[in-house]
PDB file of C-alpha atoms and ligand atoms in Angstrom:
ATOM      1  CA  MET A 567      -0.097  -0.019  -0.130  1.00  0.00           C
ATOM      2  CA  SER A 568       1.139   3.189  -0.435  1.00  0.00           C
ATOM      3  CA  ALA A 569      -0.053   5.876   1.145  1.00  0.00           C
ATOM      4  CA  TYR A 570      -2.160   8.797   0.022  1.00  0.00           C
ATOM      5  CA  ILE A 571       0.829  12.194  -0.472  1.00  0.00           C
ATOM      6  CA  ILE A 572      -1.086  15.105   1.180  1.00  0.00           C
ATOM      7  CA  ASP A 573      -0.029  18.658  -0.672  1.00  0.00           C
ATOM      8  CA  GLY A 574       0.414  21.451   1.829  1.00  0.00           C
ATOM      9  CA  LYS A 575       1.482  23.555  -1.342  1.00  0.00           C
ATOM     10  CA  GLN A 576      -2.063  22.739  -2.581  1.00  0.00           C
ATOM     11  CA  VAL A 577      -3.733  23.522   0.224  1.00  0.00           C
ATOM     12  CA  ALA A 578      -1.716  26.238   0.698  1.00  0.00           C
ATOM     13  CA  SER A 579      -2.831  27.953  -2.472  1.00  0.00           C
ATOM     14  CA  ARG A 580      -6.650  27.525  -2.234  1.00  0.00           C
ATOM     15  CA  VAL A 581      -6.473  29.255   1.673  1.00  0.00           C
ATOM     16  CA  LYS A 582      -4.408  32.057   0.177  1.00  0.00           C
ATOM     17  CA  GLU A 583      -6.824  32.639  -2.965  1.00  0.00           C
ATOM     18  CA  GLU A 584     -10.025  32.403  -0.158  1.00  0.00           C
ATOM     19  CA  VAL A 585      -8.017  35.083   1.707  1.00  0.00           C
ATOM     20  CA  ALA A 586      -7.213  37.040  -1.279  1.00  0.00           C
ATOM     21  CA  THR A 587     -10.549  36.801  -2.916  1.00  0.00           C
ATOM     22  CA  ALA A 588     -11.974  38.395   1.061  1.00  0.00           C
ATOM     23  CA  VAL A 589      -9.325  40.838   1.063  1.00  0.00           C
ATOM     24  CA  THR A 590     -10.722  42.464  -2.156  1.00  0.00           C
ATOM     25  CA  ARG A 591     -14.393  42.332  -1.004  1.00  0.00           C
ATOM     26  CA  MET A 592     -13.501  44.326   2.306  1.00  0.00           C
ATOM     27  CA  LYS A 593     -11.724  46.814   0.124  1.00  0.00           C
ATOM     28  CA  GLU A 594     -14.225  47.061  -1.750  1.00  0.00           C
ATOM     29  CA  GLU A 595     -17.586  46.996   0.321  1.00  0.00           C
ATOM     30  CA  HIS A 596     -15.562  48.903   3.514  1.00  0.00           C
ATOM     31  CA  ASN A 597     -12.755  50.665   2.317  1.00  0.00           C
ATOM     32  CA  TYR A 598     -10.365  49.330   4.357  1.00  0.00           C
ATOM     33  CA  THR A 599      -7.162  46.960   4.056  1.00  0.00           C
ATOM     34  CA  PRO A 600      -6.168  44.513   6.303  1.00  0.00           C
ATOM     35  CA  GLY A 601      -2.729  45.304   8.080  1.00  0.00           C
ATOM     36  CA  LEU A 602       0.010  42.612   9.704  1.00  0.00           C
ATOM     37  CA  ALA A 603       2.943  44.194  11.549  1.00  0.00           C
ATOM     38  CA  THR A 604       5.868  41.636  12.302  1.00  0.00           C
ATOM     39  CA  VAL A 605       8.714  42.153  14.692  1.00  0.00           C
ATOM     40  CA  LEU A 606      12.046  40.991  14.411  1.00  0.00           C
ATOM     41  CA  VAL A 607      14.462  40.938  16.839  1.00  0.00           C
ATOM     42  CA  GLY A 608      18.070  40.515  16.161  1.00  0.00           C
ATOM     43  CA  GLU A 609      19.144  39.255  12.699  1.00  0.00           C
ATOM     44  CA  ASP A 610      18.748  35.139  13.019  1.00  0.00           C
ATOM     45  CA  PRO A 611      19.019  34.381   9.405  1.00  0.00           C
ATOM     46  CA  ALA A 612      16.551  31.497   9.266  1.00  0.00           C
ATOM     47  CA  SER A 613      13.513  33.779  11.697  1.00  0.00           C
ATOM     48  CA  ALA A 614      14.376  37.359   9.102  1.00  0.00           C
ATOM     49  CA  THR A 615      14.115  34.587   5.945  1.00  0.00           C
ATOM     50  CA  TYR A 616      10.769  33.237   7.604  1.00  0.00           C
ATOM     51  CA  VAL A 617       9.473  36.810   8.597  1.00  0.00           C
ATOM     52  CA  ARG A 618      10.523  38.060   4.676  1.00  0.00           C
ATOM     53  CA  MET A 619       8.244  35.311   3.045  1.00  0.00           C
ATOM     54  CA  LYS A 620       5.281  36.390   5.856  1.00  0.00           C
ATOM     55  CA  GLN A 621       5.665  39.995   4.650  1.00  0.00           C
ATOM     56  CA  ARG A 622       5.882  39.107   0.421  1.00  0.00           C
ATOM     57  CA  THR A 623       2.507  36.715   1.052  1.00  0.00           C
ATOM     58  CA  CYS A 624       0.958  39.523   2.860  1.00  0.00           C
ATOM     59  CA  GLU A 625       1.686  41.810  -0.820  1.00  0.00           C
ATOM     60  CA  LYS A 626       0.928  39.666  -2.697  1.00  0.00           C
ATOM     61  CA  LEU A 627      -2.874  38.677  -1.231  1.00  0.00           C
ATOM     62  CA  GLY A 628      -3.505  42.767  -1.133  1.00  0.00           C
ATOM     63  CA  ILE A 629      -2.837  43.090   2.985  1.00  0.00           C
ATOM     64  CA  ARG A 630      -0.816  45.759   3.929  1.00  0.00           C
ATOM     65  CA  SER A 631       2.743  44.639   5.610  1.00  0.00           C
ATOM     66  CA  VAL A 632       4.383  46.711   8.106  1.00  0.00           C
ATOM     67  CA  GLY A 633       7.511  45.009   9.411  1.00  0.00           C
ATOM     68  CA  ILE A 634       9.589  46.008  12.577  1.00  0.00           C
ATOM     69  CA  THR A 635      13.328  44.926  12.832  1.00  0.00           C
ATOM     70  CA  LEU A 636      15.505  45.724  16.067  1.00  0.00           C
ATOM     71  CA  PRO A 637      18.374  44.947  16.886  1.00  0.00           C
ATOM     72  CA  ALA A 638      19.902  42.101  19.074  1.00  0.00           C
ATOM     73  CA  ASP A 639      20.367  44.166  22.217  1.00  0.00           C
ATOM     74  CA  SER A 640      17.086  46.009  22.530  1.00  0.00           C
ATOM     75  CA  SER A 641      15.549  46.131  26.462  1.00  0.00           C
ATOM     76  CA  GLN A 642      12.565  44.367  27.201  1.00  0.00           C
ATOM     77  CA  THR A 643      10.773  47.735  27.724  1.00  0.00           C
ATOM     78  CA  GLU A 644      12.156  48.777  23.792  1.00  0.00           C
ATOM     79  CA  VAL A 645      10.096  45.763  22.506  1.00  0.00           C
ATOM     80  CA  GLU A 646       7.619  46.331  24.616  1.00  0.00           C
ATOM     81  CA  GLU A 647       6.938  49.946  23.357  1.00  0.00           C
ATOM     82  CA  VAL A 648       7.125  48.691  19.961  1.00  0.00           C
ATOM     83  CA  VAL A 649       4.316  46.406  20.727  1.00  0.00           C
ATOM     84  CA  ALA A 650       2.234  49.134  22.579  1.00  0.00           C
ATOM     85  CA  LYS A 651       2.368  51.273  19.615  1.00  0.00           C
ATOM     86  CA  LEU A 652       1.486  48.691  16.873  1.00  0.00           C
ATOM     87  CA  ASN A 653      -1.642  47.855  19.248  1.00  0.00           C
ATOM     88  CA  ALA A 654      -2.689  51.269  19.462  1.00  0.00           C
ATOM     89  CA  ASP A 655      -2.296  51.647  15.638  1.00  0.00           C
ATOM     90  CA  PRO A 656      -5.729  50.919  13.705  1.00  0.00           C
ATOM     91  CA  GLU A 657      -3.911  50.682  10.437  1.00  0.00           C
ATOM     92  CA  VAL A 658      -2.790  47.218  11.490  1.00  0.00           C
ATOM     93  CA  ASN A 659      -4.852  44.464  12.466  1.00  0.00           C
ATOM     94  CA  GLY A 660      -2.592  41.729  13.079  1.00  0.00           C
ATOM     95  CA  ILE A 661       0.897  41.944  15.581  1.00  0.00           C
ATOM     96  CA  LEU A 662       3.147  39.019  14.915  1.00  0.00           C
ATOM     97  CA  VAL A 663       6.642  38.613  17.194  1.00  0.00           C
ATOM     98  CA  GLN A 664       8.924  36.344  15.578  1.00  0.00           C
ATOM     99  CA  LEU A 665      10.182  33.502  17.985  1.00  0.00           C
ATOM    100  CA  PRO A 666      12.709  32.900  19.699  1.00  0.00           C
ATOM    101  CA  LEU A 667      13.570  35.801  21.069  1.00  0.00           C
ATOM    102  CA  PRO A 668      17.021  37.040  21.996  1.00  0.00           C
ATOM    103  CA  GLY A 669      17.750  35.270  25.527  1.00  0.00           C
ATOM    104  CA  HIS A 670      17.518  38.351  27.555  1.00  0.00           C
ATOM    105  CA  LEU A 671      14.155  39.142  26.568  1.00  0.00           C
ATOM    106  CA  ASP A 672      10.945  37.846  28.383  1.00  0.00           C
ATOM    107  CA  GLU A 673       9.429  36.039  25.511  1.00  0.00           C
ATOM    108  CA  GLU A 674       5.997  35.336  28.323  1.00  0.00           C
ATOM    109  CA  ALA A 675       5.693  39.362  29.483  1.00  0.00           C
ATOM    110  CA  VAL A 676       6.113  40.166  25.170  1.00  0.00           C
ATOM    111  CA  LEU A 677       3.720  38.041  24.257  1.00  0.00           C
ATOM    112  CA  ASN A 678       1.135  39.447  26.788  1.00  0.00           C
ATOM    113  CA  THR A 679       1.353  42.558  25.719  1.00  0.00           C
ATOM    114  CA  ILE A 680       0.399  41.923  22.668  1.00  0.00           C
ATOM    115  CA  ASP A 681      -3.498  43.270  22.274  1.00  0.00           C
ATOM    116  CA  LEU A 682      -6.188  40.149  22.180  1.00  0.00           C
ATOM    117  CA  GLU A 683      -7.441  41.105  19.055  1.00  0.00           C
ATOM    118  CA  LYS A 684      -4.207  41.694  17.414  1.00  0.00           C
ATOM    119  CA  ASP A 685      -2.548  38.763  18.351  1.00  0.00           C
ATOM    120  CA  VAL A 686      -2.765  36.240  15.104  1.00  0.00           C
ATOM    121  CA  ASP A 687      -0.657  34.183  16.063  1.00  0.00           C
ATOM    122  CA  GLY A 688      -2.739  32.851  18.996  1.00  0.00           C
ATOM    123  CA  PHE A 689       0.320  32.659  21.296  1.00  0.00           C
ATOM    124  CA  HIS A 690      -1.031  35.396  23.853  1.00  0.00           C
ATOM    125  CA  PRO A 691      -1.832  33.108  27.378  1.00  0.00           C
ATOM    126  CA  VAL A 692      -5.402  34.151  27.023  1.00  0.00           C
ATOM    127  CA  ASN A 693      -5.863  32.884  23.773  1.00  0.00           C
ATOM    128  CA  ILE A 694      -4.039  29.522  24.607  1.00  0.00           C
ATOM    129  CA  GLY A 695      -5.893  29.496  27.755  1.00  0.00           C
ATOM    130  CA  ARG A 696      -8.922  29.500  25.778  1.00  0.00           C
ATOM    131  CA  LEU A 697      -7.791  26.750  23.614  1.00  0.00           C
ATOM    132  CA  ALA A 698      -7.022  24.396  26.121  1.00  0.00           C
ATOM    133  CA  MET A 699     -10.325  25.204  28.197  1.00  0.00           C
ATOM    134  CA  LYS A 700     -13.965  23.446  27.436  1.00  0.00           C
ATOM    135  CA  GLY A 701     -16.328  25.171  26.171  1.00  0.00           C
ATOM    136  CA  ARG A 702     -14.346  28.441  25.614  1.00  0.00           C
ATOM    137  CA  ASN A 703     -12.997  29.777  22.340  1.00  0.00           C
ATOM    138  CA  PRO A 704     -10.075  31.629  21.359  1.00  0.00           C
ATOM    139  CA  LEU A 705      -9.911  34.391  18.658  1.00  0.00           C
ATOM    140  CA  PHE A 706      -6.647  32.716  16.800  1.00  0.00           C
ATOM    141  CA  ILE A 707      -5.262  29.308  16.611  1.00  0.00           C
ATOM    142  CA  PRO A 708      -1.377  29.073  16.060  1.00  0.00           C
ATOM    143  CA  CYS A 709      -0.912  28.885  12.525  1.00  0.00           C
ATOM    144  CA  THR A 710       0.759  25.902  12.196  1.00  0.00           C
ATOM    145  CA  PRO A 711      -1.376  23.721  14.325  1.00  0.00           C
ATOM    146  CA  ALA A 712      -4.265  25.504  12.549  1.00  0.00           C
ATOM    147  CA  GLY A 713      -2.688  24.422   9.410  1.00  0.00           C
ATOM    148  CA  CYS A 714      -2.465  20.908  10.104  1.00  0.00           C
ATOM    149  CA  MET A 715      -5.957  20.873  11.191  1.00  0.00           C
ATOM    150  CA  GLU A 716      -6.470  21.874   7.832  1.00  0.00           C
ATOM    151  CA  LEU A 717      -4.535  18.697   5.896  1.00  0.00           C
ATOM    152  CA  LEU A 718      -5.721  16.385   8.131  1.00  0.00           C
ATOM    153  CA  ARG A 719      -9.269  17.693   6.747  1.00  0.00           C
ATOM    154  CA  ASP A 720      -7.650  17.271   3.449  1.00  0.00           C
ATOM    155  CA  ALA A 721      -6.939  13.614   3.907  1.00  0.00           C
ATOM    156  CA  GLY A 722     -10.422  13.469   5.002  1.00  0.00           C
ATOM    157  CA  THR A 723      -8.849  11.603   8.429  1.00  0.00           C
ATOM    158  CA  GLU A 724     -12.032  11.178  11.002  1.00  0.00           C
ATOM    159  CA  ILE A 725     -11.136  12.899  14.423  1.00  0.00           C
ATOM    160  CA  SER A 726     -13.507  12.470  16.623  1.00  0.00           C
ATOM    161  CA  GLY A 727     -12.909   9.464  18.362  1.00  0.00           C
ATOM    162  CA  ALA A 728      -9.646   8.702  16.803  1.00  0.00           C
ATOM    163  CA  GLU A 729      -5.857   8.247  18.968  1.00  0.00           C
ATOM    164  CA  ALA A 730      -3.786  10.776  18.100  1.00  0.00           C
ATOM    165  CA  VAL A 731       0.046  10.831  19.125  1.00  0.00           C
ATOM    166  CA  ILE A 732       1.704  13.959  19.345  1.00  0.00           C
ATOM    167  CA  LEU A 733       5.082  13.965  19.223  1.00  0.00           C
ATOM    168  CA  GLY A 734       6.634  16.745  20.945  1.00  0.00           C
ATOM    169  CA  ARG A 735       5.743  19.621  23.654  1.00  0.00           C
ATOM    170  CA  SER A 736       6.475  23.142  22.445  1.00  0.00           C
ATOM    171  CA  ASN A 737       4.473  25.997  22.802  1.00  0.00           C
ATOM    172  CA  ILE A 738       4.354  26.810  19.592  1.00  0.00           C
ATOM    173  CA  VAL A 739       3.598  23.125  17.830  1.00  0.00           C
ATOM    174  CA  GLY A 740       2.888  20.732  19.715  1.00  0.00           C
ATOM    175  CA  LEU A 741       1.131  22.021  22.562  1.00  0.00           C
ATOM    176  CA  PRO A 742      -1.687  23.449  20.859  1.00  0.00           C
ATOM    177  CA  MET A 743      -2.261  20.983  18.422  1.00  0.00           C
ATOM    178  CA  ALA A 744      -2.570  18.308  21.371  1.00  0.00           C
ATOM    179  CA  MET A 745      -5.558  20.908  22.507  1.00  0.00           C
ATOM    180  CA  LEU A 746      -6.766  21.053  19.166  1.00  0.00           C
ATOM    181  CA  LEU A 747      -7.255  18.031  18.630  1.00  0.00           C
ATOM    182  CA  GLN A 748      -8.916  17.105  22.115  1.00  0.00           C
ATOM    183  CA  LYS A 749     -10.735  20.114  20.846  1.00  0.00           C
ATOM    184  CA  ALA A 750     -11.945  17.849  18.024  1.00  0.00           C
ATOM    185  CA  ASN A 751     -12.731  14.766  20.106  1.00  0.00           C
ATOM    186  CA  ALA A 752      -9.321  12.482  19.983  1.00  0.00           C
ATOM    187  CA  THR A 753      -7.901  10.895  22.185  1.00  0.00           C
ATOM    188  CA  VAL A 754      -4.877  12.512  22.817  1.00  0.00           C
ATOM    189  CA  THR A 755      -1.465  11.008  23.597  1.00  0.00           C
ATOM    190  CA  ILE A 756       2.193  13.449  23.925  1.00  0.00           C
ATOM    191  CA  CYS A 757       5.468  12.101  23.767  1.00  0.00           C
ATOM    192  CA  HIS A 758       8.422  13.289  24.266  1.00  0.00           C
ATOM    193  CA  SER A 759      12.286  12.891  24.899  1.00  0.00           C
ATOM    194  CA  ARG A 760      11.497  10.924  28.097  1.00  0.00           C
ATOM    195  CA  THR A 761       8.555   8.481  26.688  1.00  0.00           C
ATOM    196  CA  LYS A 762       9.005   5.338  27.419  1.00  0.00           C
ATOM    197  CA  ASP A 763       7.602   3.379  25.068  1.00  0.00           C
ATOM    198  CA  LEU A 764       7.165   5.508  22.112  1.00  0.00           C
ATOM    199  CA  LYS A 765       6.455   2.840  19.402  1.00  0.00           C
ATOM    200  CA  GLY A 766       4.107   1.403  21.704  1.00  0.00           C
ATOM    201  CA  HIS A 767       2.024   4.274  21.485  1.00  0.00           C
ATOM    202  CA  LEU A 768       2.657   4.990  17.944  1.00  0.00           C
ATOM    203  CA  GLN A 769       1.226   1.969  16.951  1.00  0.00           C
ATOM    204  CA  GLN A 770      -1.909   2.783  18.702  1.00  0.00           C
ATOM    205  CA  ALA A 771      -2.163   5.790  16.820  1.00  0.00           C
ATOM    206  CA  ASP A 772      -4.678   6.886  13.549  1.00  0.00           C
ATOM    207  CA  ILE A 773      -3.245  10.189  13.783  1.00  0.00           C
ATOM    208  CA  VAL A 774       0.377  10.522  14.351  1.00  0.00           C
ATOM    209  CA  VAL A 775       1.447  14.191  14.443  1.00  0.00           C
ATOM    210  CA  ALA A 776       5.609  15.342  14.606  1.00  0.00           C
ATOM    211  CA  ALA A 777       7.011  17.619  15.690  1.00  0.00           C
ATOM    212  CA  ILE A 778      10.178  16.717  17.204  1.00  0.00           C
ATOM    213  CA  GLY A 779      12.921  18.110  15.601  1.00  0.00           C
ATOM    214  CA  ARG A 780      14.562  14.871  14.784  1.00  0.00           C
ATOM    215  CA  ALA A 781      15.568  13.805  11.558  1.00  0.00           C
ATOM    216  CA  GLN A 782      13.495  10.499  10.409  1.00  0.00           C
ATOM    217  CA  MET A 783      13.153   9.358  13.800  1.00  0.00           C
ATOM    218  CA  VAL A 784       9.739   7.885  13.236  1.00  0.00           C
ATOM    219  CA  THR A 785       9.979   4.704  10.278  1.00  0.00           C
ATOM    220  CA  GLY A 786       7.307   3.164   8.652  1.00  0.00           C
ATOM    221  CA  ASP A 787       7.586  -0.212  11.179  1.00  0.00           C
ATOM    222  CA  MET A 788       6.514   1.945  14.034  1.00  0.00           C
ATOM    223  CA  LEU A 789       3.239   3.123  12.888  1.00  0.00           C
ATOM    224  CA  LYS A 790       0.194   1.699  12.768  1.00  0.00           C
ATOM    225  CA  PRO A 791      -1.676   0.453   9.294  1.00  0.00           C
ATOM    226  CA  GLY A 792      -3.775   2.923   7.554  1.00  0.00           C
ATOM    227  CA  CYS A 793      -3.048   5.893  10.272  1.00  0.00           C
ATOM    228  CA  THR A 794      -2.522   9.315   9.226  1.00  0.00           C
ATOM    229  CA  VAL A 795       0.690  11.372   9.873  1.00  0.00           C
ATOM    230  CA  ILE A 796       1.312  14.658   9.773  1.00  0.00           C
ATOM    231  CA  ASP A 797       4.895  15.788   9.702  1.00  0.00           C
ATOM    232  CA  VAL A 798       5.934  19.145  10.993  1.00  0.00           C
ATOM    233  CA  GLY A 799      10.064  18.508  11.416  1.00  0.00           C
ATOM    234  CA  ILE A 800      12.463  20.726   8.987  1.00  0.00           C
ATOM    235  CA  ASN A 801      15.712  18.989   9.588  1.00  0.00           C
ATOM    236  CA  ARG A 802      18.597  19.840   7.468  1.00  0.00           C
ATOM    237  CA  VAL A 803      20.800  16.572   6.928  1.00  0.00           C
ATOM    238  CA  ASP A 804      24.134  16.123   4.762  1.00  0.00           C
ATOM    239  CA  ASP A 805      23.436  15.422   1.267  1.00  0.00           C
ATOM    240  CA  PRO A 806      26.898  15.592  -0.988  1.00  0.00           C
ATOM    241  CA  GLU A 807      24.912  15.190  -4.317  1.00  0.00           C
ATOM    242  CA  ALA A 808      23.002  18.345  -3.502  1.00  0.00           C
ATOM    243  CA  LYS A 809      23.900  21.856  -4.610  1.00  0.00           C
ATOM    244  CA  ARG A 810      23.845  22.972  -1.201  1.00  0.00           C
ATOM    245  CA  GLY A 811      25.712  20.026   0.318  1.00  0.00           C
ATOM    246  CA  TYR A 812      22.137  19.076   2.844  1.00  0.00           C
ATOM    247  CA  ARG A 813      18.580  18.774   1.724  1.00  0.00           C
ATOM    248  CA  LEU A 814      15.745  18.942   4.109  1.00  0.00           C
ATOM    249  CA  VAL A 815      13.845  15.740   6.059  1.00  0.00           C
ATOM    250  CA  GLY A 816      11.082  15.811   8.654  1.00  0.00           C
ATOM    251  CA  ASP A 817      10.739  13.855  11.488  1.00  0.00           C
ATOM    252  CA  VAL A 818       9.565  11.359  10.017  1.00  0.00           C
ATOM    253  CA  ASP A 819      10.973   8.731   7.393  1.00  0.00           C
ATOM    254  CA  PHE A 820       9.247   9.097   4.318  1.00  0.00           C
ATOM    255  CA  ALA A 821       9.896   6.259   2.520  1.00  0.00           C
ATOM    256  CA  SER A 822       9.397   3.937   4.806  1.00  0.00           C
ATOM    257  CA  ALA A 823       6.237   5.753   5.881  1.00  0.00           C
ATOM    258  CA  LYS A 824       4.611   6.269   3.448  1.00  0.00           C
ATOM    259  CA  GLU A 825       4.356   2.187   2.884  1.00  0.00           C
ATOM    260  CA  VAL A 826       2.469   1.943   5.864  1.00  0.00           C
ATOM    261  CA  ALA A 827       0.647   4.905   6.085  1.00  0.00           C
ATOM    262  CA  GLY A 828      -2.939   5.673   4.906  1.00  0.00           C
ATOM    263  CA  ALA A 829      -2.103   9.475   4.244  1.00  0.00           C
ATOM    264  CA  ILE A 830       1.061  11.090   4.745  1.00  0.00           C
ATOM    265  CA  THR A 831       2.760  14.931   4.564  1.00  0.00           C
ATOM    266  CA  PRO A 832       5.511  15.157   2.612  1.00  0.00           C
ATOM    267  CA  VAL A 833       8.793  17.292   3.437  1.00  0.00           C
ATOM    268  CA  PRO A 834       8.963  19.858   2.187  1.00  0.00           C
ATOM    269  CA  GLY A 835       5.651  20.685   0.883  1.00  0.00           C
ATOM    270  CA  GLY A 836       3.557  19.544   3.375  1.00  0.00           C
ATOM    271  CA  VAL A 837       2.804  21.568   6.742  1.00  0.00           C
ATOM    272  CA  GLY A 838       5.186  24.004   5.867  1.00  0.00           C
ATOM    273  CA  PRO A 839       3.572  26.359   2.889  1.00  0.00           C
ATOM    274  CA  MET A 840       0.541  25.673   5.315  1.00  0.00           C
ATOM    275  CA  THR A 841       1.534  28.430   8.190  1.00  0.00           C
ATOM    276  CA  ILE A 842       1.846  31.130   6.417  1.00  0.00           C
ATOM    277  CA  ALA A 843      -1.204  30.644   4.691  1.00  0.00           C
ATOM    278  CA  MET A 844      -3.000  30.538   8.152  1.00  0.00           C
ATOM    279  CA  LEU A 845      -1.016  33.457   9.573  1.00  0.00           C
ATOM    280  CA  MET A 846      -2.678  35.455   6.588  1.00  0.00           C
ATOM    281  CA  LYS A 847      -6.353  33.964   7.346  1.00  0.00           C
ATOM    282  CA  ASN A 848      -5.544  34.952  11.070  1.00  0.00           C
ATOM    283  CA  THR A 849      -4.870  38.711   9.601  1.00  0.00           C
ATOM    284  CA  LEU A 850      -8.109  38.294   7.602  1.00  0.00           C
ATOM    285  CA  HIS A 851     -10.316  37.474  10.506  1.00  0.00           C
ATOM    286  CA  ALA A 852      -8.285  40.206  12.792  1.00  0.00           C
ATOM    287  CA  ALA A 853      -9.605  42.982  10.627  1.00  0.00           C
ATOM    288  CA  GLU A 854     -12.738  41.286  10.368  1.00  0.00           C
ATOM    289  CA  ILE A 855     -13.063  42.078  14.011  1.00  0.00           C
ATOM    290  CA  ALA A 856     -11.766  45.565  13.870  1.00  0.00           C
ATOM    291  CA  LEU A 857     -14.382  46.141  11.040  1.00  0.00           C
ATOM    292  CA  SER A 858     -17.161  45.184  13.529  1.00  0.00           C
ATOM    293  CA  LYS A 859     -16.015  47.077  16.162  1.00  0.00           C
ATOM    294  CA  GLY A 860     -16.647  50.009  13.616  1.00  0.00           C
TER     295      GLY A 860
HETATM  296  N1  LIG B1404       8.791  30.586  15.021  1.00  0.00           N
HETATM  297  C1  LIG B1404       8.613  29.357  14.138  1.00  0.00           C
HETATM  298  N2  LIG B1404       7.308  29.441  14.060  1.00  0.00           N
HETATM  299  C2  LIG B1404       7.156  30.866  14.494  1.00  0.00           C
HETATM  300  C3  LIG B1404       5.577  31.111  14.484  1.00  0.00           C
HETATM  301  O1  LIG B1404       4.481  30.608  13.833  1.00  0.00           O
HETATM  302  N3  LIG B1404       5.077  32.372  14.496  1.00  0.00           N
HETATM  303  C4  LIG B1404       5.724  32.966  15.617  1.00  0.00           C
HETATM  304  N4  LIG B1404       6.168  34.488  15.811  1.00  0.00           N
HETATM  305  N5  LIG B1404       7.523  32.617  15.530  1.00  0.00           N
HETATM  306  C5  LIG B1404       7.785  31.890  14.664  1.00  0.00           C
END
């Protein structure tokens, strides 16, 4: 059996087209343009690339983009003052502070400063708290887990009643993913570096979400036949034959996993493109909230 390959590029394109259409309509009907502000502290090359990609996608979809770059040695007060200014700016609907922040900064305090209604990353403690609680809903869902849910929908995977195993417990992916799947009535197990019998857990799983940051650690023999595998990992492995001397692989060994799984995301071209698409969707939602408040 060879799995259905979930095409993240295609699903992301569909989401972005829907956002672009809604943005055009918002401009025509309300003379209003959604705006996203990105805040980058320091010069980490990967973070700078991600922020640039987010800004470019905004421009393509007709969303106004404001980019703020601060020096790596910025103080806590300086960063919080920038966020406060963006909170007060009526042309900014969404605020994204790129993570990780330099080590001397208090990430929680910075995220706490973001206006709840502009928290397009969904990382504000109140939004995360609402995501965790029964009967409550956050204004925004973190982009990568929200993208994973779209991919599960694309694969036609039944979530209610499914056994779901999440590998990794990061604040950005593992934890909110677990909460989302639980809200969708899955039975959720979070595995991590101290988990004793990873294979035992995986073999029970109808849904596997791998977000642990270890190249190809999940192999086909660990999976339950027919399961859906969402691979969030992006790892570099040496490859002398590749132009750059490396290639990107996920946390799942794609070649063996696709022979066992019913559906699987590739790396690259799976979860990756979804994060930005869902950020654009969240920014549109933030603009809708602002419009509804007049
Ligand atoms: N760093 C890695 N992923 C993300 C993300 O989704 N949002 C932000 N703000 N920072 C990140």
